[in-house]
mmCIF file of N, CA and C in Angstrom:
data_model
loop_
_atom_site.group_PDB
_atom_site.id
_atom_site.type_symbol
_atom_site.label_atom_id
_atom_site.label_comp_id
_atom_site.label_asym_id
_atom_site.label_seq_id
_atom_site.Cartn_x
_atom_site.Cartn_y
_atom_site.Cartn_z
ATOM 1 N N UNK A 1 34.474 -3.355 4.170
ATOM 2 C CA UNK A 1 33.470 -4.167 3.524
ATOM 3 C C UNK A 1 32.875 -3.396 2.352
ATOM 4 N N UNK A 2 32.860 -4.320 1.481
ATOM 5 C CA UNK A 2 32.007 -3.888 -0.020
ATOM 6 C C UNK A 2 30.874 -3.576 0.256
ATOM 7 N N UNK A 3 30.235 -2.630 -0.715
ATOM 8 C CA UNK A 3 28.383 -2.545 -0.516
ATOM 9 C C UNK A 3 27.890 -3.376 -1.107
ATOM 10 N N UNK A 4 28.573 -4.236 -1.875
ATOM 11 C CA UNK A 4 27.978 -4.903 -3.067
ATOM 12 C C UNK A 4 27.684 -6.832 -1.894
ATOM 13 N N UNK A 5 28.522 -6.644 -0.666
ATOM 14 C CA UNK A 5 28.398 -8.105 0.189
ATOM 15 C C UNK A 5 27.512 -7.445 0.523
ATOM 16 N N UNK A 6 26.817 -6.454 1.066
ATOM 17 C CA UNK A 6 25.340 -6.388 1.703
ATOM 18 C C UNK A 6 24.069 -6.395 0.830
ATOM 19 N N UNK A 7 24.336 -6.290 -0.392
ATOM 20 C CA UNK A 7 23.565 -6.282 -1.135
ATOM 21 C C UNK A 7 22.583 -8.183 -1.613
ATOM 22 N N UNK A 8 21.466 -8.401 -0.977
ATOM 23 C CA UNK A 8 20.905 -9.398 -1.063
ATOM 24 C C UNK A 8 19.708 -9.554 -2.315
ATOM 25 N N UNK A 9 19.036 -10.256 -2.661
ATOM 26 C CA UNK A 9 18.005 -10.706 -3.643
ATOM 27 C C UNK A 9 16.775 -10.079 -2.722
ATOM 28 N N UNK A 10 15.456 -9.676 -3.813
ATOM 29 C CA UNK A 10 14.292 -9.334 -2.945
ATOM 30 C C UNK A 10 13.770 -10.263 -2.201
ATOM 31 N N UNK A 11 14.327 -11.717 -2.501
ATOM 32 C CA UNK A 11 13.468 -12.670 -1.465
ATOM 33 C C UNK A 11 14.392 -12.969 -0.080
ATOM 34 N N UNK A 12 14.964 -11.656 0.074
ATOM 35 C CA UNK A 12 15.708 -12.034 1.483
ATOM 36 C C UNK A 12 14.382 -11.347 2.582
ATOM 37 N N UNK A 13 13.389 -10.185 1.385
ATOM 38 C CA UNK A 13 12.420 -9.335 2.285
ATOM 39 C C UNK A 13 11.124 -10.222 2.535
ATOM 40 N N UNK A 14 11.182 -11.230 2.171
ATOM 41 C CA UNK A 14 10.064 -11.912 2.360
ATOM 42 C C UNK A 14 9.617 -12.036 3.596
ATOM 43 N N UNK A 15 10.030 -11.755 4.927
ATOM 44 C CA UNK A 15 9.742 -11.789 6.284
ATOM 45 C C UNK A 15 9.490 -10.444 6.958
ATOM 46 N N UNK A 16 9.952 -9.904 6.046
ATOM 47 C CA UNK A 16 9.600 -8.536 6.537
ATOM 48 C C UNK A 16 8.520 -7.879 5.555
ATOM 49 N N UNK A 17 7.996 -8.236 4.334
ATOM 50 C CA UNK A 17 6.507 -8.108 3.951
ATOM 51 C C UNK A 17 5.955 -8.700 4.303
ATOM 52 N N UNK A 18 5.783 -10.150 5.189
ATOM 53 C CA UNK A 18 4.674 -10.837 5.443
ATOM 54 C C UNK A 18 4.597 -10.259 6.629
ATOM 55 N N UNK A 19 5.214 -10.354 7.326
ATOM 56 C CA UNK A 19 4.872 -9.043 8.913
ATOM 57 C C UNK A 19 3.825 -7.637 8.947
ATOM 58 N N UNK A 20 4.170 -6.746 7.569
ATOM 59 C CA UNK A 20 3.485 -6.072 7.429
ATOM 60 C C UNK A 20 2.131 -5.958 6.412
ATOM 61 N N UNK A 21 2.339 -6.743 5.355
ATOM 62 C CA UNK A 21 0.725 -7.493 5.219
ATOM 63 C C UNK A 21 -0.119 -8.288 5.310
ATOM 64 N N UNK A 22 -0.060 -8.544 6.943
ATOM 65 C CA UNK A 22 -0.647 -9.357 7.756
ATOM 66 C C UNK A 22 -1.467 -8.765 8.642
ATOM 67 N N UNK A 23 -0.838 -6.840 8.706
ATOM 68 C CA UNK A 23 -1.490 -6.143 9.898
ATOM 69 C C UNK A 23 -3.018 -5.887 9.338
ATOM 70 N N UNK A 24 -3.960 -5.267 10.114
ATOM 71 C CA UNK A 24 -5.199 -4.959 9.481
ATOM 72 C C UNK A 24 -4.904 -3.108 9.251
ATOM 73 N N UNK A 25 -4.766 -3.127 8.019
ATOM 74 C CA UNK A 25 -4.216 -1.809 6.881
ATOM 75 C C UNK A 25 -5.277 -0.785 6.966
ATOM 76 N N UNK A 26 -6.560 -0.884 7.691
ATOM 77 C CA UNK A 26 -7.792 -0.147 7.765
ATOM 78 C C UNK A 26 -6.684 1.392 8.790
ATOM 79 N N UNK A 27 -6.074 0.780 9.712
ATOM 80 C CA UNK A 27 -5.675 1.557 10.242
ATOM 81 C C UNK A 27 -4.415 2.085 10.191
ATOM 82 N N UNK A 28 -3.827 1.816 9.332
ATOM 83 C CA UNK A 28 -2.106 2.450 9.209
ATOM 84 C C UNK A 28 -2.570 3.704 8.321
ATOM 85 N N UNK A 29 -1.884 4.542 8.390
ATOM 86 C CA UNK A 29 -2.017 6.162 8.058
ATOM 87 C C UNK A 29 -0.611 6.291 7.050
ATOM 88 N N UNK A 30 -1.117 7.178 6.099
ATOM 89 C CA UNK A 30 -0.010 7.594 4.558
ATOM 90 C C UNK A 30 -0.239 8.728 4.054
ATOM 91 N N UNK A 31 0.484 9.378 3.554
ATOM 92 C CA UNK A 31 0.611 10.576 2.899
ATOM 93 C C UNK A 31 0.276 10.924 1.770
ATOM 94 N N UNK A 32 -0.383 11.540 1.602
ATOM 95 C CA UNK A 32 -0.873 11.844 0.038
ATOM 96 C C UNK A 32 0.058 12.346 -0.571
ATOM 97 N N UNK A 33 0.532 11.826 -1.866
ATOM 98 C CA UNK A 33 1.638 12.521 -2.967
ATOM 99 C C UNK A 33 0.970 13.760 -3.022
ATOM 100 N N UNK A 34 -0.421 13.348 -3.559
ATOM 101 C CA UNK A 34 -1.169 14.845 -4.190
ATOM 102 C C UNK A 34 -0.585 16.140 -3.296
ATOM 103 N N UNK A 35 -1.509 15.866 -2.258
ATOM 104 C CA UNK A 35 -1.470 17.862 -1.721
ATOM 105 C C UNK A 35 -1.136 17.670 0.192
ATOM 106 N N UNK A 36 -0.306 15.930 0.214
ATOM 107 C CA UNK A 36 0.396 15.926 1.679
ATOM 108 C C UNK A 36 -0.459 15.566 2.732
ATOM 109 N N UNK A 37 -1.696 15.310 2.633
ATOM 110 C CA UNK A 37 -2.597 15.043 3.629
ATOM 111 C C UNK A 37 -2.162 13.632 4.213
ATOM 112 N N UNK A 38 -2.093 13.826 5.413
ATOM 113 C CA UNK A 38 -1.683 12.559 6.346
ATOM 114 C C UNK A 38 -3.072 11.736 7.219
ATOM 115 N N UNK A 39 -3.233 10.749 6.919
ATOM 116 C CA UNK A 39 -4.775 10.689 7.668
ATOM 117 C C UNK A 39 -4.478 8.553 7.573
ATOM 118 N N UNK A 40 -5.848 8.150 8.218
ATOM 119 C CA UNK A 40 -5.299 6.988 7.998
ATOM 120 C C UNK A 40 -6.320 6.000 7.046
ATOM 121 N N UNK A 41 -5.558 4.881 6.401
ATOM 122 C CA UNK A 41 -6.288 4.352 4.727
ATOM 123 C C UNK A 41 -7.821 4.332 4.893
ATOM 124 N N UNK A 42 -8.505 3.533 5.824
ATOM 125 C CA UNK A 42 -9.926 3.511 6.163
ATOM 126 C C UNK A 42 -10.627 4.880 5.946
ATOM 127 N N UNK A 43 -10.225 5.833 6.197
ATOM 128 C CA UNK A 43 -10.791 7.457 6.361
ATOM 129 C C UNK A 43 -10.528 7.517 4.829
ATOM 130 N N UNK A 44 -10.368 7.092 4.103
ATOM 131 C CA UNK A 44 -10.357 7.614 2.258
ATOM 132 C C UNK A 44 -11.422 7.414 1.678
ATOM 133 N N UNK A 45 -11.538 7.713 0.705
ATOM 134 C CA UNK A 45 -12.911 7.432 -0.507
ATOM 135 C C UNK A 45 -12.530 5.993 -1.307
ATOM 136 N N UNK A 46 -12.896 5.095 -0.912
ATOM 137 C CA UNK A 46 -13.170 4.075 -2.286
ATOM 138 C C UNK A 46 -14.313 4.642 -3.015
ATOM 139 N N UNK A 47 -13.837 3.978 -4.512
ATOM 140 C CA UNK A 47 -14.758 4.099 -5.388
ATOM 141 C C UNK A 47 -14.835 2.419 -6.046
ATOM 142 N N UNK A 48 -15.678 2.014 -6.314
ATOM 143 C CA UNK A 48 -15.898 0.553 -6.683
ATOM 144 C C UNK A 48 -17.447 0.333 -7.425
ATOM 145 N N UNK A 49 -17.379 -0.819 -7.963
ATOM 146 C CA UNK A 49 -18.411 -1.068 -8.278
ATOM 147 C C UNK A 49 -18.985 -2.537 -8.543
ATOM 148 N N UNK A 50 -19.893 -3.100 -8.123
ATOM 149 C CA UNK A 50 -19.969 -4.714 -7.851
ATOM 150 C C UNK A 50 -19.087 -5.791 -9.207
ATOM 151 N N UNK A 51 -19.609 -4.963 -10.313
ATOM 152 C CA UNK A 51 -19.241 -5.867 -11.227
ATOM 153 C C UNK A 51 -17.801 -5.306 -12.399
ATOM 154 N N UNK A 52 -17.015 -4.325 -11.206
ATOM 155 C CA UNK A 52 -15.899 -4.161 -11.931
ATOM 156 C C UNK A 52 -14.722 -5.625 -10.958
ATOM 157 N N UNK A 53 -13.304 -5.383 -11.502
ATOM 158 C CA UNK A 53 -12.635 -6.217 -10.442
ATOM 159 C C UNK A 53 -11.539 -5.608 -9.757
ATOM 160 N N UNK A 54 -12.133 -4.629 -9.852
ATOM 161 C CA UNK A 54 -11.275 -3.493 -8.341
ATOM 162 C C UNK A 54 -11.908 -2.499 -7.675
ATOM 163 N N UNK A 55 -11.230 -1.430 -7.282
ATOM 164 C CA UNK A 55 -11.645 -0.328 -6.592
ATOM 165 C C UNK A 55 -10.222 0.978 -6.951
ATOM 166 N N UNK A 56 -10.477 1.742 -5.986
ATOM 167 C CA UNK A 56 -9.721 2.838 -6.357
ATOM 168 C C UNK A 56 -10.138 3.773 -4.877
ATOM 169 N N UNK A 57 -8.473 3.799 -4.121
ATOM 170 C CA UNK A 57 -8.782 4.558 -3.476
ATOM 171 C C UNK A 57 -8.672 5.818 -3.250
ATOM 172 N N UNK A 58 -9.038 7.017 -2.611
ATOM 173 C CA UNK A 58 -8.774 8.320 -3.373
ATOM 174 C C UNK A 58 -9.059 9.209 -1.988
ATOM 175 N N UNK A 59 -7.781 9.639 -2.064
ATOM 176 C CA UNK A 59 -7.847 11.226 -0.603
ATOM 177 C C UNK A 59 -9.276 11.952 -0.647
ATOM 178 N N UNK A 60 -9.302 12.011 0.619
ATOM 179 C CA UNK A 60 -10.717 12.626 1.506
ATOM 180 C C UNK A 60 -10.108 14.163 1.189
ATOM 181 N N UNK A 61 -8.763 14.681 1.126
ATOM 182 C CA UNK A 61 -8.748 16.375 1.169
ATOM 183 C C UNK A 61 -9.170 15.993 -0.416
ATOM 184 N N UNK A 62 -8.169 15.451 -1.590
ATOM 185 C CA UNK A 62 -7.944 16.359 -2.435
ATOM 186 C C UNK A 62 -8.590 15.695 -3.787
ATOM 187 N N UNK A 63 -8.823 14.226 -3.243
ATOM 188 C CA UNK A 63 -9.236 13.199 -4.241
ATOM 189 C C UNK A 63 -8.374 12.788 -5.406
ATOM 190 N N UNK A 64 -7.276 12.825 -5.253
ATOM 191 C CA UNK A 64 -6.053 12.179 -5.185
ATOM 192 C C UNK A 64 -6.219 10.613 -5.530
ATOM 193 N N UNK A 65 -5.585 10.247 -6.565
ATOM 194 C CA UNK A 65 -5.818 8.845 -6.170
ATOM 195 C C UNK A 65 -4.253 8.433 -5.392
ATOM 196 N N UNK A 66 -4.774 7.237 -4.086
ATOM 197 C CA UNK A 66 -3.701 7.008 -3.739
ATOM 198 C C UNK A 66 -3.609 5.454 -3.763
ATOM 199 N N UNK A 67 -4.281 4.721 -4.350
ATOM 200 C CA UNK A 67 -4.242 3.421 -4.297
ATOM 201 C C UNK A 67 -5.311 2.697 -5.565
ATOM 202 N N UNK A 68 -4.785 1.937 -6.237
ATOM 203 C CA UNK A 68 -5.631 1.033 -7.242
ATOM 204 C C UNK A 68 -5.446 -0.899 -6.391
ATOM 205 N N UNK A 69 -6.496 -1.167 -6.509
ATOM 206 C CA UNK A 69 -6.501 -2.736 -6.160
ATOM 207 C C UNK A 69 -7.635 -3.471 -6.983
ATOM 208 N N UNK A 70 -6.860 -4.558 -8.403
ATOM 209 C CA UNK A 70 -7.534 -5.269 -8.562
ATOM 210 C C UNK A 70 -7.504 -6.728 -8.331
ATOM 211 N N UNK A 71 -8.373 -6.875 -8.742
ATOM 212 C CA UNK A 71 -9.018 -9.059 -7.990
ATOM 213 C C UNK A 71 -9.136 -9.408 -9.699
ATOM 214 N N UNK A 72 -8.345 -10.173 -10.252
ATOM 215 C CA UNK A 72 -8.782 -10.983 -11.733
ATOM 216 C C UNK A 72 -7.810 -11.944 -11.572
ATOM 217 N N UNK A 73 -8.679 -13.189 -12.267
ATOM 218 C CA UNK A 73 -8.206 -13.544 -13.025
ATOM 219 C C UNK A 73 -6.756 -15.078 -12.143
ATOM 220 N N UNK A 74 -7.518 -14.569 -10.758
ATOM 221 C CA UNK A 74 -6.688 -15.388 -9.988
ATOM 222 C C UNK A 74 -5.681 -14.813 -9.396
ATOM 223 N N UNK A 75 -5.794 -13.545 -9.400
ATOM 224 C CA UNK A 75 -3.984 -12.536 -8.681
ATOM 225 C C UNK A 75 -5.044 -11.444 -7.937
ATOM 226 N N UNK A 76 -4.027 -11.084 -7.872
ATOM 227 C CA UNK A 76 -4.344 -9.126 -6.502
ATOM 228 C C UNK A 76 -3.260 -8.477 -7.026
ATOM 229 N N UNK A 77 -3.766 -7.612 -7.901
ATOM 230 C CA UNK A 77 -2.482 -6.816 -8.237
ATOM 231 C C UNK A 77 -2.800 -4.927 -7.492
ATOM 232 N N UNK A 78 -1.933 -4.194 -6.744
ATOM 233 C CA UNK A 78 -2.048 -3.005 -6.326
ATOM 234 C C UNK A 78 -0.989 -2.395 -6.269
ATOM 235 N N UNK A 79 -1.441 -0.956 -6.649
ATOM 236 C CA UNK A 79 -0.215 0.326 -6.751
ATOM 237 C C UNK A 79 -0.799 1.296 -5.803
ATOM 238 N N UNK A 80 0.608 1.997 -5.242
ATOM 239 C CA UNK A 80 0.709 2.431 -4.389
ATOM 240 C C UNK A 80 1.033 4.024 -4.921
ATOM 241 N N UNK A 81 0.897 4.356 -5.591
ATOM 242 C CA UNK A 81 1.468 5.138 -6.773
ATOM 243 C C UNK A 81 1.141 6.695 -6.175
ATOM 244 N N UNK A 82 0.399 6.802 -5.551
ATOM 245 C CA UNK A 82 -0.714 8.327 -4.805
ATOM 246 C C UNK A 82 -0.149 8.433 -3.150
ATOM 247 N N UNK A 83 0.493 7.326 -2.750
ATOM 248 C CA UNK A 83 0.885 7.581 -1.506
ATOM 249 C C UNK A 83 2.673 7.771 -1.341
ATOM 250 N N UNK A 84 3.286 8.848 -0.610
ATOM 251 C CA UNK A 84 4.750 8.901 -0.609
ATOM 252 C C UNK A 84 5.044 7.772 0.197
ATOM 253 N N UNK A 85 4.247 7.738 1.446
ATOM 254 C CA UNK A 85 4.429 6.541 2.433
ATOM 255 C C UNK A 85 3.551 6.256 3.127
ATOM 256 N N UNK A 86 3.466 4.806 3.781
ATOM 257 C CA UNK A 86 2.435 4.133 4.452
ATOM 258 C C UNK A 86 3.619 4.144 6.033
ATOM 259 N N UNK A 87 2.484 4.266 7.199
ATOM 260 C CA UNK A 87 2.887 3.811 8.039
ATOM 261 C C UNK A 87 1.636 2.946 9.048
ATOM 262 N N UNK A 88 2.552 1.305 9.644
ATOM 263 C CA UNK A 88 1.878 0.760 10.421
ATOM 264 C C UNK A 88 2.424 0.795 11.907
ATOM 265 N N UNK A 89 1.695 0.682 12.740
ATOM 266 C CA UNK A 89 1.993 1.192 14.481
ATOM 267 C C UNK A 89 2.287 -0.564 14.283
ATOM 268 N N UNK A 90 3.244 -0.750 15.175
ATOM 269 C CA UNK A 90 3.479 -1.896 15.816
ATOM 270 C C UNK A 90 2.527 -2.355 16.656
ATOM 271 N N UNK A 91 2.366 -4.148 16.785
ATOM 272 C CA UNK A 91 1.127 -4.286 17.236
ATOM 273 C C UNK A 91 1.793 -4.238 18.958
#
């Protein structure tokens, strides 16, 4: 078999992102690119402010940013850009 027959479109993952951003993310734990700290998302620093339209989240060791999330304009756009990986525990 070819690699190229296993190879599907991103909307074959559509069941397998709605599974995982459905869990409550306060508690899944990720790695800091910065300086490796493993801990879980809730335990970080947001920084925000009422009348911006995001936040910014940022490692408790190193202050790192490991997450941007904004709200405009009718979307949710977020990068993941500060974390190597997220992990969620099965419910």
């Amino acid at each position: 078999m070819d690699e190229t027959q296993l190879r599907l479109d991103g909307n074959a993952a559509a069941g397998f992102l709605r599974e995982i951003f459905t869990d409550d993310i306060d508690a899944a734990r990720g790695a800091c690119e910065g300086c490796g700290a493993i801990a879980q998302l809730g335990g970080q620093h947001l920084y925000t402010n009422p009348l911006s339209p995001g936040a910014v989240l940022r490692c408790s060791a190193c202050e790192s940013v490991l997450m941007v999330l904004v709200h405009a304009a009718g979307r949710r756009r977020f990068s993941l850009h500060g974390l190597a990986w997220v992990e969620i525990a099965d419910r």
